[in-house]
Coordinates of C-alpha atoms in Angstrom, one line a residue:
M1 CA -0.1 -0.1 0.1
I2 CA 1.4 3.4 -0.7
F3 CA 1.1 6.3 1.3
F4 CA 2.3 9.6 -0.1
T5 CA 3.0 12.5 2.4
Q6 CA 4.7 16.0 2.2
E7 CA 6.5 15.8 5.5
S8 CA 9.9 16.0 3.8
S9 CA 10.9 19.6 3.0
K10 CA 13.4 18.3 0.4
W11 CA 11.8 18.1 -2.9
Q12 CA 14.2 15.2 -4.1
E13 CA 12.7 12.9 -1.2
R14 CA 9.5 13.7 -2.2
S15 CA 10.1 12.9 -5.8
D16 CA 11.6 9.7 -4.9
V17 CA 8.4 8.6 -3.0
L18 CA 6.4 9.9 -6.2
D19 CA 8.7 7.3 -8.5
V20 CA 7.7 4.5 -6.4
V21 CA 3.9 5.5 -7.0
G22 CA 4.7 5.8 -11.0
K23 CA 6.3 2.1 -10.7
H24 CA 2.8 0.7 -9.2
I25 CA 0.9 2.3 -12.0
L26 CA 3.2 0.6 -14.5
S27 CA 3.1 -2.7 -12.8
A28 CA 1.6 -5.9 -14.5
T29 CA -1.1 -5.8 -12.0
I30 CA -2.4 -3.0 -9.4
P31 CA -4.9 -4.4 -6.8
S32 CA -7.9 -2.4 -6.7
S33 CA -7.6 -1.5 -3.2
S34 CA -4.5 0.4 -4.0
H35 CA -6.3 2.3 -6.6
S36 CA -7.8 5.2 -4.4
V37 CA -4.7 5.5 -2.4
I38 CA -2.6 6.1 -5.9
V39 CA -5.4 8.7 -6.8
R40 CA -5.0 10.6 -3.3
S41 CA -1.1 10.8 -3.7
L42 CA -1.2 12.1 -6.9
L43 CA -3.7 14.7 -6.3
Q44 CA -2.1 15.6 -3.1
V45 CA 0.8 16.4 -5.2
I46 CA -1.0 18.3 -8.0
G47 CA -2.9 20.3 -5.7
S48 CA -0.6 21.2 -2.9
D49 CA 3.0 20.5 -3.8
K50 CA 5.1 24.0 -4.9
H51 CA 7.8 22.2 -6.7
T52 CA 6.9 22.4 -10.4
Q53 CA 8.7 19.3 -11.5
L54 CA 6.8 17.1 -9.2
V55 CA 3.5 18.6 -10.3
T56 CA 4.3 17.9 -13.8
K57 CA 5.2 14.3 -13.0
A58 CA 2.3 13.5 -10.8
A59 CA -0.1 15.1 -13.7
N60 CA 1.7 12.7 -16.0
M61 CA 1.2 9.8 -13.8
L62 CA -2.5 10.7 -13.2
Q63 CA -2.9 10.7 -17.3
Q64 CA -1.4 7.3 -17.5
F65 CA -3.1 5.9 -14.7
A66 CA -6.7 6.9 -16.2
E67 CA -5.9 5.8 -19.4
R68 CA -4.9 2.3 -17.9
L69 CA -8.2 1.9 -15.8
G70 CA -10.6 3.5 -18.7
S71 CA -13.9 3.5 -17.3
S72 CA -13.1 1.9 -13.9
F73 CA -11.5 5.2 -13.2
G74 CA -14.8 7.2 -13.3
T75 CA -15.1 6.6 -9.6
Y76 CA -12.3 9.0 -9.2
A77 CA -12.8 11.3 -12.2
E78 CA -14.8 14.0 -10.6
R79 CA -12.3 14.9 -7.9
C80 CA -9.6 14.5 -10.3
L81 CA -11.0 17.1 -12.7
S82 CA -11.7 19.3 -9.6
V83 CA -8.3 19.5 -8.4
C84 CA -6.9 19.5 -11.8
L85 CA -8.8 22.7 -13.0
A86 CA -8.1 24.7 -9.8
K87 CA -4.5 24.0 -10.6
F88 CA -4.5 25.8 -13.9
K89 CA -4.0 29.1 -12.1
D90 CA -0.4 28.1 -12.5
N91 CA 1.3 29.6 -15.4
N92 CA 4.0 27.2 -15.7
R93 CA 4.0 26.0 -19.1
N94 CA 4.9 22.5 -18.7
V95 CA 2.5 22.0 -15.7
V96 CA -0.3 23.3 -17.9
Q97 CA 0.5 21.0 -20.6
A98 CA 0.6 18.2 -18.3
L99 CA -2.7 19.0 -16.9
R100 CA -4.1 19.5 -20.3
H101 CA -3.4 15.8 -20.9
A102 CA -4.5 14.7 -17.8
T103 CA -7.8 16.3 -17.6
R104 CA -8.7 15.1 -21.1
A105 CA -7.7 11.3 -20.0
V106 CA -9.9 12.0 -16.9
L107 CA -12.8 12.9 -19.1
E108 CA -12.8 10.3 -21.2
T109 CA -13.8 8.0 -18.2
M110 CA -16.7 9.9 -17.4
P111 CA -20.3 9.8 -18.9
L112 CA -21.5 13.1 -20.9
E113 CA -23.8 14.4 -18.1
L114 CA -21.3 14.1 -15.2
G115 CA -18.5 15.5 -17.4
T116 CA -20.4 18.4 -18.5
T117 CA -21.5 19.4 -14.7
Q118 CA -18.1 19.0 -13.2
V119 CA -16.6 21.5 -16.2
L120 CA -19.2 24.1 -15.7
V121 CA -18.0 24.2 -12.1
G122 CA -14.6 24.9 -13.4
M123 CA -16.1 27.6 -15.8
S124 CA -17.5 29.6 -12.9
H125 CA -14.0 29.7 -11.2
S126 CA -12.7 33.5 -10.4
S127 CA -9.5 32.8 -12.4
A128 CA -9.8 33.8 -16.0
S129 CA -7.4 30.8 -16.9
V130 CA -9.4 28.3 -15.1
Q131 CA -12.4 29.6 -17.0
A132 CA -10.7 29.3 -20.3
E133 CA -9.3 25.7 -19.6
A134 CA -12.7 24.3 -18.5
T135 CA -14.2 25.8 -21.6
E136 CA -11.7 24.1 -23.7
L137 CA -12.5 20.9 -21.9
L138 CA -16.1 21.3 -22.3
A139 CA -15.6 21.5 -26.1
H140 CA -13.6 18.5 -26.0
C141 CA -16.3 16.8 -24.1
L142 CA -19.0 17.7 -26.5
C143 CA -16.7 16.6 -29.3
L144 CA -16.2 13.3 -27.8
H145 CA -19.8 12.5 -27.5
S146 CA -20.9 13.9 -30.8
P147 CA -22.7 11.6 -33.2
H148 CA -19.4 11.2 -35.3
G149 CA -17.2 11.3 -32.1
P150 CA -15.3 8.1 -30.5
F151 CA -17.9 8.0 -28.0
P152 CA -20.9 9.0 -29.8
D153 CA -23.9 8.7 -27.0
R154 CA -27.4 7.2 -28.3
L155 CA -29.3 10.7 -28.0
S156 CA -32.0 12.1 -29.9
S157 CA -31.7 15.4 -31.8
A158 CA -34.3 16.7 -28.8
Q159 CA -32.1 15.3 -25.9
R160 CA -28.7 17.0 -27.5
I161 CA -30.6 20.2 -27.8
R162 CA -31.8 20.0 -24.3
H163 CA -28.2 19.0 -23.0
V164 CA -26.6 22.1 -24.7
K165 CA -29.2 25.0 -24.2
P166 CA -28.4 25.8 -20.7
L167 CA -24.7 25.9 -21.7
L168 CA -25.3 28.9 -24.4
P169 CA -25.8 31.9 -22.1
V170 CA -22.6 30.8 -20.2
L171 CA -20.8 30.5 -23.6
H172 CA -22.4 33.9 -24.9
S173 CA -20.9 35.4 -21.8
L174 CA -17.5 34.2 -22.1
C175 CA -17.5 35.5 -25.9
Q176 CA -17.5 38.8 -24.2
H177 CA -14.8 38.4 -21.5
R178 CA -12.1 40.6 -20.9
T179 CA -9.2 38.0 -21.9
S180 CA -8.8 36.9 -25.4
A181 CA -8.3 33.2 -23.8
C182 CA -11.6 33.2 -22.7
R183 CA -13.3 34.8 -25.9
E184 CA -11.3 32.3 -27.9
A185 CA -12.3 29.2 -25.9
G186 CA -16.0 30.5 -26.0
C187 CA -15.8 30.4 -29.8
L188 CA -14.3 27.0 -29.8
A189 CA -16.9 25.6 -27.4
F190 CA -19.8 27.5 -29.8
A191 CA -18.1 25.0 -32.7
S192 CA -18.5 22.1 -30.4
V193 CA -22.0 22.5 -29.9
Q194 CA -22.8 22.5 -33.1
L195 CA -20.7 19.3 -33.8
F196 CA -22.5 18.0 -30.8
L197 CA -25.7 18.7 -32.7
D198 CA -24.8 16.5 -35.5
D199 CA -23.1 19.2 -37.5
N200 CA -26.4 20.6 -38.5
P201 CA -26.7 24.5 -39.0
Q202 CA -30.6 24.2 -38.8
Q203 CA -30.7 22.9 -35.3
F204 CA -27.6 25.1 -34.2
E205 CA -28.6 28.6 -35.5
P206 CA -32.1 29.0 -33.9
L207 CA -30.5 28.5 -30.6
I208 CA -27.6 31.2 -30.9
E209 CA -29.7 33.8 -32.7
G210 CA -28.5 37.1 -31.6
M211 CA -25.5 35.8 -29.4
L212 CA -22.9 36.2 -32.0
D213 CA -21.4 39.0 -34.2
E214 CA -20.3 38.8 -37.5
Q215 CA -16.5 38.5 -36.3
R216 CA -17.1 35.9 -33.7
R217 CA -19.2 33.9 -36.3
I218 CA -16.1 33.6 -38.5
K219 CA -14.2 32.6 -35.5
V220 CA -16.7 29.7 -34.6
A221 CA -16.6 28.5 -38.5
V222 CA -13.0 28.4 -38.3
C223 CA -13.1 26.5 -35.3
L224 CA -15.7 24.0 -36.4
D225 CA -13.6 23.2 -39.5
T226 CA -10.7 22.4 -37.1
L227 CA -13.1 20.4 -34.7
R228 CA -14.8 18.8 -37.7
T229 CA -11.7 17.3 -39.2
A230 CA -9.8 16.5 -35.9
T231 CA -13.0 14.6 -34.4
Y232 CA -13.4 12.5 -37.5
E233 CA -9.7 11.5 -37.7
R234 CA -9.7 10.6 -34.0
T235 CA -13.0 8.4 -34.5
K236 CA -11.4 7.1 -37.7
K237 CA -8.4 6.1 -35.7
S238 CA -10.2 4.6 -32.6
K239 CA -12.4 2.2 -35.2
N240 CA -9.1 0.8 -36.8
V241 CA -7.5 0.3 -33.4
D242 CA -10.8 -1.5 -32.5
H243 CA -10.7 -3.7 -35.8
T244 CA -7.1 -4.4 -35.5
S245 CA -7.6 -5.7 -32.0
A246 CA -10.6 -8.0 -33.2
A247 CA -8.6 -9.3 -36.2
P248 CA -8.5 -13.1 -36.9
P249 CA -5.3 -14.9 -36.3
V250 CA -2.8 -15.1 -39.0
D251 CA -2.4 -18.3 -41.2
R252 CA 1.0 -18.8 -41.2
R253 CA 1.3 -21.3 -43.6
K254 CA -0.4 -19.2 -45.9
Q255 CA 1.4 -16.1 -45.0
K256 CA 5.0 -18.3 -45.8
K257 CA 3.5 -19.1 -49.3
D258 CA 2.4 -15.4 -50.2
N259 CA 6.0 -14.3 -49.1
K260 CA 7.5 -17.0 -51.4
S261 CA 5.1 -15.7 -54.1
K262 CA 6.2 -11.9 -53.7
K263 CA 9.9 -13.0 -53.8
A264 CA 9.3 -14.8 -57.1
S265 CA 7.6 -11.9 -58.5
T266 CA 10.3 -9.9 -57.8
V267 CA 12.9 -11.7 -59.7
G268 CA 14.6 -9.5 -62.5
V269 CA 13.4 -6.4 -61.2
D270 CA 16.0 -3.9 -60.7
A271 CA 16.6 -2.2 -57.4
S272 CA 15.3 1.2 -58.0
M273 CA 11.7 -0.5 -58.9
L274 CA 11.9 -2.7 -55.6
E275 CA 12.6 0.4 -53.7
R276 CA 9.1 2.3 -55.3
I277 CA 7.3 -1.1 -54.8
A278 CA 8.2 -0.9 -51.1
L279 CA 7.4 2.6 -50.8
R280 CA 4.2 2.0 -52.3
E281 CA 3.4 -0.8 -50.0
L282 CA 4.6 1.3 -46.9
N283 CA 2.3 4.4 -48.1
G284 CA -0.7 1.9 -48.1
L285 CA -0.2 0.7 -44.6
V286 CA -2.2 2.5 -41.8
I287 CA -0.5 2.2 -38.5
D288 CA -2.5 3.2 -35.9
T289 CA -1.8 3.9 -32.1
P290 CA -4.7 4.8 -29.7
T291 CA -5.0 8.5 -29.2
L292 CA -5.6 8.7 -25.6
Q293 CA -5.9 12.5 -25.2
F294 CA -7.9 14.4 -27.5
K295 CA -6.0 17.4 -27.5
S296 CA -3.0 16.0 -29.2
A297 CA -5.2 15.1 -32.1
I298 CA -6.3 18.8 -32.7
P299 CA -3.5 20.7 -34.7
T300 CA -4.4 24.6 -33.8
S301 CA -7.4 25.9 -32.4
F302 CA -8.7 23.2 -30.3
A303 CA -5.2 23.4 -28.5
L304 CA -5.2 27.4 -28.3
R305 CA -2.0 27.6 -25.9
S306 CA -0.2 24.4 -26.2

């Protein structure tokens, strides 16, 4: 059992104990009785430690742990989001980046309603940086659960409208915020709302009537293009990974036979031709790895300050 304490005034000693926690996270088996202790240890560092390197390390470990447990992590997700969002007041770039990855990994273990509710709490925080990060996290949540997202909830159009309608006044207020970060995050979230509504302007436009001027509408349109591409790519990768994991076993005898046929077919072909064939085959391969934090799949607008 692991107990992380901050009794030591030396950061290196605290780091050594944190390394022990990390080894447990990466171990082959983790007893379920240790889950809550690991989470509590990491949150203690994230929420209280003054050393930015330790906070960054703990946030990275939290991301790993959430990704490893998947839906089983949901028990701890609400508390984790609360602590991580509050820590966004820290302006250290490494800390902020690690927290972004951690919060997205945690959010992916939560159902839509709970994730939205918890993020809204962060959006009401007194710190503008926390508000902006929470709003980006809301956009991430809505994209995840959009009809074409990686976790499409089976919701009717009416249910989707009912879910986003209470969010719109908050987003409208953010688009008028004094800080550019909150204004940009608000436009991003508006774009995610349209994506959540099955990318249907006929449903989206009546809901936002009178909320956005022409300049903000242009920003929302730009964000929508970015989110649309990123969401579809993320979903495509998720499906490819699932398909690969469920693939039937390879017939080794047939594989050897095919390899012999390939060798025979290249007899008499010069080296440059072989190189072109190899390149063509490599270009035809789709080598997918799971995209465990949605933020990294989005090139510009969604990762506003990465």
